[in-house]
Amino acid sequence: MSGQVLVLGGTGEARRLAAALVAAGVDVLSSLAGRVADPVLPEGDVRVGGFGGAGGLADWLATHRPRAVVDATHPFAARITASAAAAAARHGTPLLRLQRPGWTPGPGDRWTYVDSLDDAARAVHDAGTVFLTTGRQGVAAFAALPGRVLVRAVDPPDGPLPAGAVLLLARGPFTVDEEAALMREHGVDVVVTKDSGGAMTEAKLVAARRLGLPVVLVRRPPLPAGVEVVTTVEAAVTWVTGPG
Ligand code: NAP
């Protein structure tokens, strides 16, 4: 067994975890899917690309024998999270899931939760101008929307865009003032987002509250059963290094 810890990444938390583990003297290998054209690279060693499903990841664990895996992927990256749970269980590798909490509505918020992107598309079908912030891979579910759709993503979306799409390629974080100005400029009537949680992309929700706009949030996919979960980078560092 190597002393290496495999961090499944692609999130700000994963980068912070890699930095904290490197600072604590832990040998870290971060894994990225390779989707983003110009990723911000974590500290420590990095590998890029899929493993080939749960079987491929189990083979990788058998070959590389890391002492632990921390799945710090995005709350909506359900396939790699399922793969990690199955592969770690098959190989007996300790596995921790690091997942930040979802957002919680406050006074003045007009939030509706739905179970899927398709349900979100149905919910906003006749809602006027839609501000879509569901990520590049989620845009296709909204292709049949009849109205104006402001689509914001880091990289160009996969699949077809709605006929009335206005595409905005931009990488956050954005301030509340910037988000509110954008919503006003485009006459946004409703905001659609995944319940990603975290401070980095929260400004749009605060801006929507300020403008009195409704928000449709897609619920997170469920986590695999039996996997230990923490919600902070600090707790993940303690899990790896032991208390004190
Ligand atoms: P996904 O649907 O769960 O994964 C699809 C496939 O991509 C997986 O089956 C796996 O391929 C590969 N993959 C995903 N994450 C990987 C990783 N960290 N290292 C190596 N391979 C990985 O994931 P996704 O939603 O496409 O997300 C891809 C990446 O973007 C993840 O790292 C995630 O943290 C990040 N991200 C996702 C979102 C989002 O909204 N979904 C937002 C921000 C960042 P194999 O089956 O071949 O192993």
mmCIF file of C-alpha atoms and ligand atoms in Angstrom:
data_model
loop_
_atom_site.group_PDB
_atom_site.id
_atom_site.type_symbol
_atom_site.label_atom_id
_atom_site.label_comp_id
_atom_site.label_asym_id
_atom_site.label_seq_id
_atom_site.Cartn_x
_atom_site.Cartn_y
_atom_site.Cartn_z
ATOM 1 C CA MET A 1 0.000 0.000 0.000
ATOM 2 C CA SER A 2 1.298 3.474 -0.893
ATOM 3 C CA GLY A 3 0.967 6.359 1.528
ATOM 4 C CA GLN A 4 -0.830 8.324 -1.127
ATOM 5 C CA VAL A 5 -4.323 9.759 -0.742
ATOM 6 C CA LEU A 6 -6.449 9.953 -3.893
ATOM 7 C CA VAL A 7 -8.643 13.063 -3.969
ATOM 8 C CA LEU A 8 -11.413 12.968 -6.564
ATOM 9 C CA GLY A 9 -11.645 16.627 -7.427
ATOM 10 C CA GLY A 10 -12.960 19.272 -9.762
ATOM 11 C CA THR A 11 -14.248 21.559 -7.003
ATOM 12 C CA GLY A 12 -12.932 24.413 -4.878
ATOM 13 C CA GLU A 13 -13.189 22.172 -1.806
ATOM 14 C CA ALA A 14 -11.031 19.533 -3.484
ATOM 15 C CA ARG A 15 -8.373 22.144 -4.276
ATOM 16 C CA ARG A 16 -8.440 23.451 -0.706
ATOM 17 C CA LEU A 17 -8.239 19.897 0.620
ATOM 18 C CA ALA A 18 -5.247 19.076 -1.602
ATOM 19 C CA ALA A 19 -3.468 22.233 -0.432
ATOM 20 C CA ALA A 20 -4.179 21.472 3.241
ATOM 21 C CA LEU A 21 -3.023 17.863 2.915
ATOM 22 C CA VAL A 22 0.169 18.874 1.074
ATOM 23 C CA ALA A 23 0.812 21.411 3.860
ATOM 24 C CA ALA A 24 0.343 18.601 6.392
ATOM 25 C CA GLY A 25 2.958 16.507 4.607
ATOM 26 C CA VAL A 26 0.502 14.052 3.023
ATOM 27 C CA ASP A 27 1.295 12.604 -0.402
ATOM 28 C CA VAL A 28 -1.731 13.678 -2.482
ATOM 29 C CA LEU A 29 -2.855 12.729 -5.957
ATOM 30 C CA SER A 30 -5.811 14.755 -7.251
ATOM 31 C CA SER A 31 -7.929 13.350 -10.051
ATOM 32 C CA LEU A 32 -9.754 15.594 -12.523
ATOM 33 C CA ALA A 33 -12.282 14.499 -15.127
ATOM 34 C CA GLY A 34 -10.722 16.716 -17.796
ATOM 35 C CA ARG A 35 -13.953 18.514 -18.758
ATOM 36 C CA VAL A 36 -12.865 22.112 -18.258
ATOM 37 C CA ALA A 37 -10.568 23.459 -20.959
ATOM 38 C CA ASP A 38 -8.397 25.485 -18.603
ATOM 39 C CA PRO A 39 -8.741 24.025 -15.084
ATOM 40 C CA VAL A 40 -7.301 25.620 -11.959
ATOM 41 C CA LEU A 41 -4.855 22.896 -10.908
ATOM 42 C CA PRO A 42 -4.618 21.699 -7.293
ATOM 43 C CA GLU A 43 -1.361 21.436 -5.343
ATOM 44 C CA GLY A 44 0.349 18.058 -5.240
ATOM 45 C CA ASP A 45 0.254 15.453 -7.998
ATOM 46 C CA VAL A 46 -2.557 15.539 -10.567
ATOM 47 C CA ARG A 47 -3.970 12.949 -12.968
ATOM 48 C CA VAL A 48 -6.607 13.756 -15.605
ATOM 49 C CA GLY A 49 -9.342 11.628 -17.209
ATOM 50 C CA GLY A 50 -11.985 9.044 -16.324
ATOM 51 C CA PHE A 51 -11.086 5.644 -14.847
ATOM 52 C CA GLY A 52 -13.539 3.628 -16.942
ATOM 53 C CA GLY A 53 -16.441 3.256 -14.520
ATOM 54 C CA ALA A 54 -16.470 1.518 -11.128
ATOM 55 C CA GLY A 55 -14.564 -1.463 -12.526
ATOM 56 C CA GLY A 56 -11.842 0.772 -13.938
ATOM 57 C CA LEU A 57 -11.516 2.648 -10.666
ATOM 58 C CA ALA A 58 -11.378 -0.643 -8.712
ATOM 59 C CA ASP A 59 -8.553 -1.789 -11.017
ATOM 60 C CA TRP A 60 -6.797 1.531 -10.501
ATOM 61 C CA LEU A 61 -7.071 1.111 -6.709
ATOM 62 C CA ALA A 62 -5.713 -2.443 -6.962
ATOM 63 C CA THR A 63 -2.714 -1.218 -8.980
ATOM 64 C CA HIS A 64 -1.919 1.998 -7.132
ATOM 65 C CA ARG A 65 -3.079 0.974 -3.640
ATOM 66 C CA PRO A 66 -3.670 4.453 -2.146
ATOM 67 C CA ARG A 67 -4.214 4.397 1.602
ATOM 68 C CA ALA A 68 -7.500 6.304 1.281
ATOM 69 C CA VAL A 69 -9.820 8.026 -1.185
ATOM 70 C CA VAL A 70 -11.589 11.313 -0.565
ATOM 71 C CA ASP A 71 -14.425 11.942 -2.999
ATOM 72 C CA ALA A 72 -14.553 15.736 -3.096
ATOM 73 C CA THR A 73 -16.362 15.962 -6.428
ATOM 74 C CA HIS A 74 -19.318 18.240 -7.050
ATOM 75 C CA PRO A 75 -22.643 17.360 -5.331
ATOM 76 C CA PHE A 76 -24.142 16.701 -8.794
ATOM 77 C CA ALA A 77 -21.277 14.489 -10.045
ATOM 78 C CA ALA A 78 -23.315 11.376 -9.206
ATOM 79 C CA ARG A 79 -21.598 8.898 -11.524
ATOM 80 C CA ILE A 80 -18.071 9.304 -10.170
ATOM 81 C CA THR A 81 -19.474 9.320 -6.608
ATOM 82 C CA ALA A 82 -21.268 6.022 -7.276
ATOM 83 C CA SER A 83 -18.115 4.613 -8.906
ATOM 84 C CA ALA A 84 -15.986 5.634 -5.930
ATOM 85 C CA ALA A 85 -18.368 3.979 -3.448
ATOM 86 C CA ALA A 86 -18.526 0.728 -5.427
ATOM 87 C CA ALA A 87 -14.800 0.570 -6.195
ATOM 88 C CA ALA A 88 -13.662 1.431 -2.668
ATOM 89 C CA ALA A 89 -16.035 -1.154 -1.185
ATOM 90 C CA ARG A 90 -14.830 -3.798 -3.645
ATOM 91 C CA HIS A 91 -11.198 -3.088 -2.895
ATOM 92 C CA GLY A 92 -11.545 -2.345 0.849
ATOM 93 C CA THR A 93 -10.066 1.151 0.485
ATOM 94 C CA PRO A 94 -11.209 3.651 3.143
ATOM 95 C CA LEU A 95 -13.485 6.229 1.472
ATOM 96 C CA LEU A 96 -14.706 9.604 2.659
ATOM 97 C CA ARG A 97 -17.219 11.808 0.856
ATOM 98 C CA LEU A 98 -16.574 15.550 1.261
ATOM 99 C CA GLN A 99 -19.714 17.409 0.214
ATOM 100 C CA ARG A 100 -20.635 20.949 1.158
ATOM 101 C CA PRO A 101 -24.165 21.510 2.499
ATOM 102 C CA GLY A 102 -26.939 22.619 0.149
ATOM 103 C CA TRP A 103 -28.357 26.134 0.347
ATOM 104 C CA THR A 104 -31.166 26.956 2.750
ATOM 105 C CA PRO A 105 -33.810 29.588 1.979
ATOM 106 C CA GLY A 106 -34.038 32.683 4.170
ATOM 107 C CA PRO A 107 -36.784 35.281 4.686
ATOM 108 C CA GLY A 108 -37.917 36.754 1.374
ATOM 109 C CA ASP A 109 -36.713 33.833 -0.731
ATOM 110 C CA ARG A 110 -39.196 32.440 -3.281
ATOM 111 C CA TRP A 111 -37.654 29.029 -3.915
ATOM 112 C CA THR A 112 -39.198 25.957 -5.510
ATOM 113 C CA TYR A 113 -37.340 22.635 -5.358
ATOM 114 C CA VAL A 114 -37.642 20.136 -8.210
ATOM 115 C CA ASP A 115 -36.116 16.667 -8.664
ATOM 116 C CA SER A 116 -34.488 17.011 -12.068
ATOM 117 C CA LEU A 117 -33.446 19.393 -14.821
ATOM 118 C CA ASP A 118 -36.435 18.181 -16.873
ATOM 119 C CA ASP A 119 -38.779 19.100 -14.016
ATOM 120 C CA ALA A 120 -37.069 22.505 -13.800
ATOM 121 C CA ALA A 121 -37.655 23.042 -17.532
ATOM 122 C CA ARG A 122 -41.355 22.211 -17.081
ATOM 123 C CA ALA A 123 -41.593 24.551 -14.086
ATOM 124 C CA VAL A 124 -40.313 27.574 -16.057
ATOM 125 C CA HIS A 125 -41.877 26.791 -19.446
ATOM 126 C CA ASP A 126 -44.194 29.818 -19.374
ATOM 127 C CA ALA A 127 -42.311 31.917 -16.843
ATOM 128 C CA GLY A 128 -40.894 34.605 -19.153
ATOM 129 C CA THR A 129 -37.162 35.283 -19.291
ATOM 130 C CA VAL A 130 -35.225 32.472 -17.618
ATOM 131 C CA PHE A 131 -31.713 32.810 -16.197
ATOM 132 C CA LEU A 132 -30.121 29.378 -16.513
ATOM 133 C CA THR A 133 -27.078 28.662 -14.326
ATOM 134 C CA THR A 134 -27.247 24.871 -14.285
ATOM 135 C CA GLY A 135 -23.856 24.280 -15.895
ATOM 136 C CA ARG A 136 -22.909 23.474 -19.432
ATOM 137 C CA GLN A 137 -24.065 19.848 -19.293
ATOM 138 C CA GLY A 138 -27.525 20.792 -18.029
ATOM 139 C CA VAL A 139 -28.562 23.154 -20.825
ATOM 140 C CA ALA A 140 -29.942 20.513 -23.222
ATOM 141 C CA ALA A 141 -32.919 19.842 -20.910
ATOM 142 C CA PHE A 142 -34.088 23.413 -21.596
ATOM 143 C CA ALA A 143 -33.735 23.307 -25.403
ATOM 144 C CA ALA A 144 -37.515 23.412 -25.995
ATOM 145 C CA LEU A 145 -38.184 26.501 -23.858
ATOM 146 C CA PRO A 146 -40.158 28.989 -25.970
ATOM 147 C CA GLY A 147 -39.054 32.237 -24.335
ATOM 148 C CA ARG A 148 -35.854 34.175 -23.775
ATOM 149 C CA VAL A 149 -33.205 32.220 -21.883
ATOM 150 C CA LEU A 150 -30.043 33.772 -20.527
ATOM 151 C CA VAL A 151 -27.587 30.852 -20.445
ATOM 152 C CA ARG A 152 -24.436 31.369 -18.396
ATOM 153 C CA ALA A 153 -21.659 28.776 -18.363
ATOM 154 C CA VAL A 154 -17.865 28.606 -18.062
ATOM 155 C CA ASP A 155 -17.391 26.719 -21.342
ATOM 156 C CA PRO A 156 -19.800 26.505 -24.331
ATOM 157 C CA PRO A 157 -22.751 24.217 -23.485
ATOM 158 C CA ASP A 158 -23.060 20.669 -24.815
ATOM 159 C CA GLY A 159 -26.078 20.032 -27.005
ATOM 160 C CA PRO A 160 -28.737 22.353 -28.404
ATOM 161 C CA LEU A 161 -29.600 25.761 -26.975
ATOM 162 C CA PRO A 162 -33.160 27.125 -26.690
ATOM 163 C CA ALA A 163 -34.227 29.201 -29.715
ATOM 164 C CA GLY A 164 -34.316 32.359 -27.596
ATOM 165 C CA ALA A 165 -30.974 31.754 -25.886
ATOM 166 C CA VAL A 166 -28.541 34.510 -25.048
ATOM 167 C CA LEU A 167 -25.227 32.824 -24.249
ATOM 168 C CA LEU A 168 -22.915 34.368 -21.674
ATOM 169 C CA LEU A 169 -19.568 32.615 -21.186
ATOM 170 C CA ALA A 170 -18.134 33.665 -17.841
ATOM 171 C CA ARG A 171 -16.393 32.163 -14.849
ATOM 172 C CA GLY A 172 -17.405 33.350 -11.371
ATOM 173 C CA PRO A 173 -17.364 34.162 -8.613
ATOM 174 C CA PHE A 174 -19.708 37.103 -9.187
ATOM 175 C CA THR A 175 -20.762 39.709 -6.641
ATOM 176 C CA VAL A 176 -24.380 40.236 -5.609
ATOM 177 C CA ASP A 177 -24.320 43.659 -7.319
ATOM 178 C CA GLU A 178 -23.031 42.120 -10.559
ATOM 179 C CA GLU A 179 -25.684 39.409 -10.458
ATOM 180 C CA ALA A 180 -28.486 41.879 -9.733
ATOM 181 C CA ALA A 181 -27.302 44.187 -12.548
ATOM 182 C CA LEU A 182 -27.200 41.253 -14.991
ATOM 183 C CA MET A 183 -30.704 40.151 -14.014
ATOM 184 C CA ARG A 184 -32.065 43.663 -14.445
ATOM 185 C CA GLU A 185 -30.257 44.215 -17.764
ATOM 186 C CA HIS A 186 -31.765 41.033 -19.233
ATOM 187 C CA GLY A 187 -35.205 41.415 -17.634
ATOM 188 C CA VAL A 188 -34.891 38.069 -15.865
ATOM 189 C CA ASP A 189 -38.195 36.718 -14.486
ATOM 190 C CA VAL A 190 -36.960 33.473 -12.898
ATOM 191 C CA VAL A 191 -33.603 31.924 -11.975
ATOM 192 C CA VAL A 192 -32.854 28.205 -12.391
ATOM 193 C CA THR A 193 -29.963 26.589 -10.547
ATOM 194 C CA LYS A 194 -28.798 23.305 -9.125
ATOM 195 C CA ASP A 195 -28.611 23.161 -5.312
ATOM 196 C CA SER A 196 -24.834 23.164 -5.447
ATOM 197 C CA GLY A 197 -24.398 24.977 -2.145
ATOM 198 C CA GLY A 198 -21.333 26.957 -1.111
ATOM 199 C CA ALA A 199 -20.424 30.629 -1.107
ATOM 200 C CA MET A 200 -18.795 30.757 -4.564
ATOM 201 C CA THR A 201 -22.058 30.749 -6.528
ATOM 202 C CA GLU A 202 -24.479 32.012 -3.891
ATOM 203 C CA ALA A 203 -24.561 35.653 -5.059
ATOM 204 C CA LYS A 204 -27.241 34.935 -7.686
ATOM 205 C CA LEU A 205 -29.578 33.722 -4.940
ATOM 206 C CA VAL A 206 -29.005 36.840 -2.853
ATOM 207 C CA ALA A 207 -29.547 38.991 -5.957
ATOM 208 C CA ALA A 208 -32.787 37.131 -6.779
ATOM 209 C CA ARG A 209 -34.018 37.747 -3.216
ATOM 210 C CA ARG A 210 -33.123 41.429 -3.520
ATOM 211 C CA LEU A 211 -35.086 41.713 -6.782
ATOM 212 C CA GLY A 212 -37.983 39.575 -5.494
ATOM 213 C CA LEU A 213 -37.423 36.968 -8.224
ATOM 214 C CA PRO A 214 -38.463 33.308 -7.906
ATOM 215 C CA VAL A 215 -35.763 30.617 -8.033
ATOM 216 C CA VAL A 216 -36.158 27.000 -9.156
ATOM 217 C CA LEU A 217 -33.575 24.712 -7.514
ATOM 218 C CA VAL A 218 -32.809 21.193 -8.680
ATOM 219 C CA ARG A 219 -32.396 18.854 -5.684
ATOM 220 C CA ARG A 220 -29.117 16.957 -5.282
ATOM 221 C CA PRO A 221 -28.896 13.339 -6.289
ATOM 222 C CA PRO A 222 -28.858 10.997 -3.251
ATOM 223 C CA LEU A 223 -25.515 9.776 -1.899
ATOM 224 C CA PRO A 224 -24.593 6.083 -2.063
ATOM 225 C CA ALA A 225 -25.562 4.208 1.115
ATOM 226 C CA GLY A 226 -22.963 3.480 3.775
ATOM 227 C CA VAL A 227 -20.384 6.117 2.809
ATOM 228 C CA GLU A 228 -18.998 8.351 5.570
ATOM 229 C CA VAL A 229 -19.725 12.013 4.775
ATOM 230 C CA VAL A 230 -18.195 15.268 6.042
ATOM 231 C CA THR A 231 -19.145 18.780 5.000
ATOM 232 C CA THR A 232 -15.925 20.728 5.589
ATOM 233 C CA VAL A 233 -12.355 20.584 4.319
ATOM 234 C CA GLU A 234 -11.126 20.707 7.930
ATOM 235 C CA ALA A 235 -13.095 17.559 8.819
ATOM 236 C CA ALA A 236 -11.692 15.790 5.762
ATOM 237 C CA VAL A 237 -8.123 16.742 6.758
ATOM 238 C CA THR A 238 -8.757 15.329 10.260
ATOM 239 C CA TRP A 239 -10.163 12.111 8.742
ATOM 240 C CA VAL A 240 -6.955 11.686 6.711
ATOM 241 C CA THR A 241 -4.367 12.767 9.272
ATOM 242 C CA GLY A 242 -6.100 11.780 12.529
ATOM 243 C CA PRO A 243 -7.068 14.214 15.311
ATOM 244 C CA GLY A 244 -4.369 16.499 16.735
HETATM 245 P P1 NAP B 1 -20.106 12.592 -13.333
HETATM 246 O O1 NAP B 1 -21.296 12.684 -14.200
HETATM 247 O O2 NAP B 1 -20.260 12.037 -11.980
HETATM 248 O O3 NAP B 1 -18.949 11.785 -14.033
HETATM 249 C C1 NAP B 1 -18.958 11.389 -15.373
HETATM 250 C C2 NAP B 1 -17.676 10.651 -15.627
HETATM 251 O O4 NAP B 1 -16.562 11.548 -15.612
HETATM 252 C C3 NAP B 1 -17.367 9.641 -14.539
HETATM 253 O O5 NAP B 1 -18.057 8.430 -14.754
HETATM 254 C C4 NAP B 1 -15.871 9.524 -14.640
HETATM 255 O O6 NAP B 1 -15.497 8.723 -15.759
HETATM 256 C C5 NAP B 1 -15.460 10.935 -14.976
HETATM 257 N N1 NAP B 1 -15.104 11.720 -13.795
HETATM 258 C C6 NAP B 1 -15.886 12.576 -13.092
HETATM 259 N N2 NAP B 1 -15.191 13.158 -12.119
HETATM 260 C C7 NAP B 1 -13.926 12.666 -12.188
HETATM 261 C C8 NAP B 1 -12.739 12.892 -11.452
HETATM 262 N N3 NAP B 1 -12.695 13.781 -10.440
HETATM 263 N N4 NAP B 1 -11.622 12.203 -11.814
HETATM 264 C C9 NAP B 1 -11.654 11.313 -12.857
HETATM 265 N N5 NAP B 1 -12.753 11.068 -13.590
HETATM 266 C C10 NAP B 1 -13.871 11.737 -13.261
HETATM 267 O O7 NAP B 1 -19.380 13.997 -13.178
HETATM 268 P P2 NAP B 1 -19.693 15.389 -13.903
HETATM 269 O O8 NAP B 1 -20.941 15.947 -13.325
HETATM 270 O O9 NAP B 1 -19.528 15.186 -15.360
HETATM 271 O O10 NAP B 1 -18.472 16.248 -13.342
HETATM 272 C C11 NAP B 1 -17.183 16.102 -13.892
HETATM 273 C C12 NAP B 1 -16.205 16.870 -13.021
HETATM 274 O O11 NAP B 1 -16.600 18.237 -12.933
HETATM 275 C C13 NAP B 1 -16.103 16.352 -11.596
HETATM 276 O O12 NAP B 1 -14.753 16.353 -11.233
HETATM 277 C C14 NAP B 1 -16.893 17.356 -10.782
HETATM 278 O O13 NAP B 1 -16.389 17.496 -9.463
HETATM 279 C C15 NAP B 1 -16.718 18.631 -11.589
HETATM 280 N N6 NAP B 1 -17.868 19.556 -11.494
HETATM 281 C C16 NAP B 1 -19.124 19.115 -11.784
HETATM 282 C C17 NAP B 1 -20.168 20.002 -11.679
HETATM 283 C C18 NAP B 1 -21.595 19.572 -11.934
HETATM 284 O O14 NAP B 1 -22.491 20.411 -11.825
HETATM 285 N N7 NAP B 1 -21.871 18.313 -12.242
HETATM 286 C C19 NAP B 1 -19.939 21.334 -11.293
HETATM 287 C C20 NAP B 1 -18.635 21.746 -11.019
HETATM 288 C C21 NAP B 1 -17.594 20.852 -11.132
HETATM 289 P P3 NAP B 1 -15.188 7.174 -15.615
HETATM 290 O O15 NAP B 1 -16.509 6.526 -15.373
HETATM 291 O O16 NAP B 1 -14.554 6.828 -16.913
HETATM 292 O O17 NAP B 1 -14.273 7.011 -14.433
#
